[in-house]
Coordinates of C-alpha atoms in Angstrom, one line a residue:
M1 CA 163.4 148.4 184.2
I2 CA 160.7 146.1 184.5
N3 CA 159.9 145.3 181.3
R4 CA 163.7 145.4 180.6
A5 CA 163.4 142.6 183.6
L6 CA 160.8 140.7 182.0
A7 CA 162.5 140.8 179.0
A8 CA 165.1 139.2 179.5
L9 CA 163.7 136.9 181.0
G10 CA 161.3 135.7 178.3
E11 CA 165.1 136.0 176.2
Q12 CA 166.9 133.4 178.0
W13 CA 164.0 131.0 177.9
Q14 CA 164.0 131.0 174.2
A15 CA 167.9 131.4 173.4
H16 CA 168.2 127.9 174.5
A17 CA 168.2 125.3 170.8
A18 CA 166.0 122.8 173.4
P19 CA 164.6 124.1 176.8
G20 CA 164.5 122.3 180.0
R21 CA 161.4 122.6 181.7
L22 CA 163.3 123.8 185.2
L23 CA 164.7 126.6 182.9
L24 CA 160.8 127.0 181.5
V25 CA 159.2 127.0 185.3
G26 CA 161.8 129.0 186.6
C27 CA 161.1 131.7 183.7
L28 CA 157.6 131.3 183.5
R29 CA 157.5 132.1 187.6
Q30 CA 159.4 135.0 187.2
G31 CA 157.8 136.8 184.3
L32 CA 154.8 135.9 186.4
A33 CA 155.0 137.4 189.1
L34 CA 156.9 140.6 187.5
A35 CA 154.0 140.9 184.9
R36 CA 151.4 140.5 187.1
D37 CA 152.7 143.0 190.1
F38 CA 153.9 145.6 188.1
Q39 CA 150.5 144.9 185.1
L40 CA 152.4 144.3 182.0
D41 CA 151.7 143.1 178.8
L42 CA 151.8 139.3 178.5
G43 CA 154.3 139.0 175.4
W44 CA 156.5 136.1 175.3
L45 CA 154.3 134.8 178.9
A46 CA 151.7 133.5 176.3
E47 CA 153.8 131.1 174.4
A48 CA 155.6 129.7 178.0
A49 CA 151.9 129.2 179.2
W50 CA 151.4 126.4 176.1
A51 CA 154.7 125.3 176.6
Y52 CA 154.1 124.1 180.3
V53 CA 150.6 123.0 179.4
S54 CA 152.1 120.3 176.7
D55 CA 153.7 118.5 178.6
S56 CA 151.0 117.2 181.0
V57 CA 153.7 117.1 183.8
W58 CA 151.9 120.1 186.3
E59 CA 154.8 121.7 188.7
P60 CA 153.4 124.1 191.2
L61 CA 153.7 127.8 189.3
A62 CA 152.2 130.0 190.5
P63 CA 154.1 133.1 192.4
P64 CA 153.3 134.6 195.5
A65 CA 150.1 136.3 195.6
P66 CA 150.8 140.2 197.4
V67 CA 149.7 140.5 200.4
D68 CA 146.8 143.2 199.4
A69 CA 146.2 141.4 197.3
A70 CA 144.9 138.0 198.2
D71 CA 141.3 138.3 197.9
A72 CA 140.8 141.2 194.9
P73 CA 139.3 140.2 191.7
M74 CA 141.3 140.1 188.7
G75 CA 142.1 142.9 187.0
T76 CA 144.5 142.1 183.8
A77 CA 145.8 139.3 181.6
A78 CA 148.7 138.9 184.0
E79 CA 146.8 138.0 187.1
T80 CA 143.9 136.1 184.8
L81 CA 147.2 133.9 183.7
V82 CA 149.0 133.4 186.9
E83 CA 145.0 132.0 188.6
L84 CA 144.5 130.2 185.0
L85 CA 148.0 127.9 185.3
S86 CA 147.7 127.6 189.2
T87 CA 144.5 126.0 188.6
L88 CA 145.3 123.7 186.4
A89 CA 148.4 122.6 188.6
R90 CA 145.8 123.0 192.0
R91 CA 143.3 120.8 190.1
Q92 CA 145.6 117.6 191.0
H93 CA 145.5 118.2 194.6
E94 CA 141.5 119.4 194.4
H95 CA 138.4 118.3 194.0
R96 CA 137.2 118.6 189.7
Q97 CA 134.3 121.0 191.8
H98 CA 137.5 123.7 192.1
T99 CA 138.6 123.7 189.5
A100 CA 135.2 124.2 187.7
D101 CA 134.2 126.8 189.8
R102 CA 137.6 128.8 189.4
L103 CA 138.1 128.3 185.5
T104 CA 134.3 130.0 185.5
A105 CA 135.3 132.6 187.7
I106 CA 138.3 133.2 184.8
L107 CA 136.4 132.9 181.5
Q108 CA 134.1 135.7 182.6
A109 CA 136.9 138.1 183.5
R110 CA 137.1 138.0 179.7
L111 CA 140.9 139.1 180.6
L112 CA 142.5 136.2 178.3
P113 CA 143.7 136.6 175.0
E114 CA 141.5 134.3 172.0
D115 CA 143.8 131.3 172.6
L116 CA 144.3 131.8 175.8
T117 CA 140.6 131.6 176.9
D118 CA 139.9 128.6 174.3
M119 CA 142.8 126.8 176.9
A120 CA 140.9 128.3 179.8
T121 CA 136.8 127.1 178.3
Y122 CA 139.4 123.1 176.8
Y123 CA 140.4 122.5 180.7
L124 CA 136.5 123.7 182.2
A125 CA 135.2 121.0 179.6
K126 CA 137.1 118.4 181.2
A127 CA 136.0 119.5 184.6
H128 CA 133.1 118.9 183.7
R129 CA 134.0 115.7 181.3
D130 CA 135.3 114.3 185.6
L131 CA 132.2 115.4 187.0
G132 CA 129.5 113.8 185.2
Q133 CA 127.8 117.1 183.2
A134 CA 128.0 115.5 179.9
D135 CA 126.2 118.3 178.2
A136 CA 128.2 121.1 179.7
S137 CA 131.4 119.4 179.0
R138 CA 130.0 118.6 175.0
H139 CA 128.8 122.3 174.4
G140 CA 132.2 123.3 175.2
M141 CA 134.9 120.6 173.5
Q142 CA 132.5 121.4 170.8
H143 CA 133.2 125.3 170.8
V144 CA 137.1 124.8 170.5
V145 CA 136.8 122.2 168.0
E146 CA 135.1 124.9 166.2
G147 CA 137.7 128.0 167.0
G148 CA 140.4 125.3 165.2
G149 CA 143.0 126.4 167.8
R150 CA 146.1 124.4 169.3
L151 CA 143.4 122.7 171.2
A152 CA 140.7 121.7 168.8
P153 CA 142.6 118.0 168.3
A154 CA 142.4 117.6 172.1
A155 CA 139.2 119.1 172.0
R156 CA 138.3 116.3 169.4
R157 CA 139.3 113.4 171.3
G158 CA 136.7 114.9 174.3
L159 CA 134.0 114.8 172.1
A160 CA 135.1 110.8 171.4
H161 CA 135.2 110.1 174.9
L162 CA 132.1 111.9 175.2
A163 CA 130.3 109.7 173.2
R164 CA 132.2 106.1 174.7
I165 CA 130.8 107.9 178.2
A166 CA 127.8 107.2 176.3
G167 CA 128.0 103.7 175.2
D168 CA 127.8 105.2 171.6
F169 CA 130.9 102.9 170.4
P170 CA 130.5 103.3 167.2
T171 CA 130.6 106.9 166.8
A172 CA 133.0 107.1 169.3
H173 CA 135.5 104.7 167.2
E174 CA 135.1 106.7 163.9
A175 CA 136.1 109.9 165.3
A176 CA 139.1 108.1 167.1
R177 CA 140.1 107.6 163.5
T178 CA 141.4 110.2 162.9
L179 CA 142.6 112.6 165.4
G180 CA 146.7 111.4 165.1
W181 CA 149.0 112.2 167.1
K182 CA 148.2 115.1 168.6
G183 CA 144.5 113.6 169.5
R184 CA 146.0 111.0 171.4
Q185 CA 144.6 108.4 169.1
H186 CA 146.1 105.3 170.2
R187 CA 145.4 106.4 173.6
V188 CA 141.3 106.8 173.0
M189 CA 141.7 103.6 170.6
G190 CA 142.5 101.7 173.5
D191 CA 140.0 103.5 175.9
L192 CA 137.6 102.0 173.5
W193 CA 138.9 98.3 173.6
W194 CA 138.9 97.2 177.4
P195 CA 135.4 97.9 178.1
H196 CA 134.6 95.3 175.3
G197 CA 137.5 93.0 177.0
A198 CA 139.1 92.5 173.7
I199 CA 142.7 93.2 176.2
D200 CA 144.9 91.6 173.1
Q201 CA 143.4 95.0 171.2
A202 CA 144.0 97.5 173.8
L203 CA 147.5 96.3 175.2
S204 CA 148.4 97.0 171.4
S205 CA 147.0 100.6 171.3
Y206 CA 148.4 101.8 174.4
T207 CA 151.6 100.1 173.2
A208 CA 151.3 102.9 170.2
A209 CA 150.4 105.8 172.2
R210 CA 153.0 105.5 175.0
T211 CA 155.8 104.9 171.9
D212 CA 154.2 108.6 170.4
A213 CA 155.2 110.4 173.7
E214 CA 158.2 108.7 175.1
D215 CA 159.2 110.0 170.2
H216 CA 157.4 113.5 171.3
G217 CA 158.8 114.2 174.5
V218 CA 155.6 114.5 176.5
A219 CA 156.2 112.7 180.0
G220 CA 152.0 113.1 181.4
E221 CA 150.8 111.6 178.4
R222 CA 153.6 109.0 178.0
A223 CA 152.9 108.2 181.9
T224 CA 149.2 108.4 181.7
S225 CA 149.1 106.0 178.1
Q226 CA 151.1 103.4 180.7
A227 CA 148.8 103.4 183.5
H228 CA 145.6 103.2 181.5
L229 CA 148.7 99.8 179.4
A230 CA 148.0 98.5 183.0
L231 CA 144.6 99.0 183.9
A232 CA 144.1 96.8 181.4
V233 CA 146.3 93.6 181.4
A234 CA 146.0 93.5 185.0
F235 CA 142.0 92.2 183.5
A236 CA 143.4 89.4 181.8
D237 CA 147.6 88.7 183.1
P238 CA 148.0 89.2 186.5
G239 CA 152.0 88.5 186.3
Q240 CA 153.0 91.2 182.9
A241 CA 151.2 93.4 185.2
D242 CA 153.3 93.4 188.2
S243 CA 156.1 94.8 185.7
E244 CA 153.4 97.0 183.6
V245 CA 151.7 98.5 186.8
A246 CA 155.6 99.0 188.0
L247 CA 156.5 100.7 184.9
A248 CA 153.5 102.7 185.3
Q249 CA 154.9 103.8 189.1
Q250 CA 158.5 104.8 187.4
L251 CA 156.9 106.6 184.5
L252 CA 155.1 108.6 187.2
D253 CA 157.4 109.7 189.7
G254 CA 158.9 113.3 189.9
L255 CA 155.6 114.1 187.8
D256 CA 152.4 115.7 189.5
L257 CA 148.8 113.4 187.9
R258 CA 146.6 112.6 190.3
A259 CA 143.8 110.6 188.2
T260 CA 146.6 108.8 186.3
T261 CA 147.8 107.9 189.9
L262 CA 145.0 106.4 191.1
T263 CA 144.4 104.6 187.6
V264 CA 147.5 102.7 188.0
S265 CA 145.9 102.3 192.4
I266 CA 142.8 100.4 190.8
A267 CA 145.0 98.0 188.3
A268 CA 147.3 97.3 190.7
L269 CA 143.9 96.5 193.0
V270 CA 142.5 94.2 189.5
R271 CA 145.1 92.2 189.3
D272 CA 145.0 90.9 192.6
A273 CA 141.6 90.3 192.6
G274 CA 140.0 86.9 193.7
T275 CA 143.4 87.8 197.0
H276 CA 142.9 88.4 200.5
G277 CA 143.0 92.1 201.1
I278 CA 140.8 94.0 198.2
D279 CA 138.4 94.6 200.4
D280 CA 139.8 96.6 202.7
R281 CA 142.5 98.3 200.0
A282 CA 139.1 99.1 197.6
R283 CA 137.3 101.3 201.1
I284 CA 141.2 103.1 201.3
L285 CA 141.5 103.9 197.7
R286 CA 137.3 104.9 197.1
T287 CA 138.4 107.8 200.4
E288 CA 140.7 108.9 198.0
V289 CA 138.7 108.9 194.6
E290 CA 135.7 110.2 195.8
V291 CA 138.4 113.5 197.4
A292 CA 139.1 113.7 193.3
G293 CA 135.7 113.9 192.1
V294 CA 136.1 112.2 189.0
V295 CA 133.0 109.9 187.7
A296 CA 135.1 108.2 185.1
L297 CA 137.8 106.9 188.4
Q298 CA 134.7 105.8 190.6
A299 CA 132.9 104.4 188.5
T300 CA 136.3 102.3 187.3
L301 CA 137.0 101.1 191.3
E302 CA 133.5 99.9 191.6
L303 CA 134.1 98.3 188.4
A304 CA 137.2 97.2 189.3
I305 CA 135.5 95.9 193.3
C306 CA 132.6 93.3 190.9
F307 CA 135.5 91.8 188.7
H308 CA 137.0 91.1 192.5
H309 CA 133.8 88.9 192.7
A310 CA 132.9 87.3 190.4
V311 CA 136.0 86.3 190.4
L312 CA 135.1 84.6 193.7
D313 CA 131.4 84.0 192.8
A314 CA 131.0 85.8 196.0
T315 CA 127.1 85.9 195.2
E316 CA 126.1 88.3 198.8
Q317 CA 129.2 90.6 197.9
L318 CA 128.9 90.6 194.2
A319 CA 125.1 92.1 194.6
T320 CA 126.1 95.4 196.9
S321 CA 129.2 95.6 194.4
L322 CA 126.6 95.9 192.2
D323 CA 124.0 98.1 193.8
R324 CA 128.0 100.5 194.6
L325 CA 128.1 100.5 190.5
Q326 CA 124.9 101.3 190.4
Q327 CA 125.4 104.8 192.3
A328 CA 128.3 105.6 190.9
T329 CA 126.8 105.6 187.5
S330 CA 123.1 106.5 188.1
N331 CA 123.8 110.3 185.8
G332 CA 124.3 107.5 182.9
D333 CA 127.7 108.3 182.3
Y334 CA 129.7 104.5 182.4
A335 CA 125.9 102.9 182.4
Y336 CA 127.2 100.3 180.3
Y337 CA 129.8 99.3 183.4
G338 CA 126.6 97.8 185.2
D339 CA 126.3 95.8 182.0
I340 CA 129.9 94.8 181.9
A341 CA 129.2 93.4 185.9
H342 CA 127.0 90.9 184.8
F343 CA 128.8 90.2 181.9
M344 CA 132.0 89.0 184.3
A345 CA 129.7 87.2 187.0
G346 CA 127.9 85.0 184.0
L347 CA 124.1 86.9 184.7
P348 CA 121.7 88.0 182.9
H349 CA 120.4 91.5 182.8
T350 CA 116.8 92.7 182.0
D351 CA 117.5 96.3 182.0
G352 CA 117.7 96.0 178.6
A353 CA 121.2 97.1 176.4
R354 CA 123.0 100.3 177.6
A355 CA 125.8 100.3 175.1
Q356 CA 125.9 99.7 171.6
W357 CA 128.7 97.7 171.6
L358 CA 131.6 97.3 168.5
D359 CA 131.4 93.3 167.6
G360 CA 127.6 92.8 169.4
E361 CA 126.9 91.9 173.0
D362 CA 127.6 88.5 173.0
A363 CA 131.4 88.9 171.7
T364 CA 131.1 91.4 174.2
R365 CA 130.2 89.3 177.1
E366 CA 131.7 86.7 176.6
R367 CA 135.5 87.8 176.6
W368 CA 135.0 89.0 179.8
R369 CA 133.2 86.0 181.3
A370 CA 136.5 84.0 179.5
L371 CA 138.5 86.7 181.8
V372 CA 136.8 86.0 185.0
T373 CA 137.0 82.7 184.7
A374 CA 140.3 82.1 183.1
R375 CA 141.6 84.1 187.0
Q376 CA 139.8 81.3 189.0
G377 CA 141.8 79.4 186.6
Y378 CA 145.2 80.8 187.7
L379 CA 144.6 80.9 191.1
R380 CA 144.2 77.5 191.2
G381 CA 147.0 77.0 190.1
T382 CA 149.0 79.3 192.3
Q383 CA 147.2 77.4 195.7

C-alpha cells in the first residue's frame, strides 16, 4: 500500500510534459516523508531531487521529523536525502559553517547512492569556498570533476572561481573559456572582468549569462546573473544601476537566495557611493553579511565602502576601510581587493602584486581610478 502511494506520487510528477515547480515540490515533500517514515527505496525521489536542485530556488522542503526521531542518526538513504535537501535549503538562512557541518555528517553516513553523494560533495566544496577554506574546496571540486557526473561542469566552474579568488586570473580565464552553459561560462567571465575595472566587458558577459538562464528556464541563475550585473554597473553608471538593481530585486521575488540578495544590497550601496548615509547603511549590511558567513560578500562589501571613501577623497575614513578590507581578506582569498582599493584612491601599495592581471597592473589601475574620477564628476554635476 505504502509503496503504491509513493509510486503514484512519482507518476503524478512524471506524467506532466512540463511539470511545474509547485508540483515537483509537493510530490517530493510527500514522497520524502513516505520513504523516510516507512524505510522505502528512493526510486523516483533521486531524479526529483536533481530537478529540485537544478533551478536554484531552494523552497523549504523537508517534511516534519517524527517526534521520536528528532535527534536520531541517519539510518536510511531516504533519511539522508531529506537531510541533504533540507540542508541545501536552510543554508540560505544559516552561517555557512552550519551547512558544512551538516554536509560532512551526510557524507560520513555513506547512505546515498553515488550521484547523490556527488551532490553532497559539491555543495560541501561550495561551503568550504564560502568559508575561505580554499584547499578543502579545491579537493572536493576536483573529486567531483574526476567523477564525471552531473555536477562535473559546475565543479569545473568551482575550480575557475578558486583560481580567480586566489588572483590567478590567467588560469581562471583559460578555465572559463571551456565551461559552456552547464558551467555558467558567461557569468564566470563577468566575474573575471569586473575586478579589472572592465565594466563594459563584464556587462556583456552578465547579459549573456542572464539570457542563457532565461532560455533554459533557470530562475535562480537568472537572478544571480542579474545581481552580478547590477553590482558591476553600479561602479560605472548610477543611473543605469537604478534600473538594474530594480530588475534584480524583481527577479529575486519569490526566490530564497540569500547571498544573491545581499549582492544586490551591496550593488545599491555602490550605486550611491559618494552620497550621505552610506556608512550607516554599511554597518547594517555588514551585520547581515557576517551572519551569512560568506567571505566573498564580506570582502566585496568592504571594497564597496573603500570606493565610497575614495570618491569623497576621505583619507582618514579610507584608511579605516582599508584596514577592514585587509582583515576580510587576511586568509589570502580576494587579497587583490586591497590592490583595487589602492587603485581607486590613486595610492601606491608596497606589499607587492597580489594578482596576475589579464592585461597588466597599470591598465587595471587606470580603469579603477577612472571610475572614481568619473563618479566624482557625476556627483559635481548633480549638485
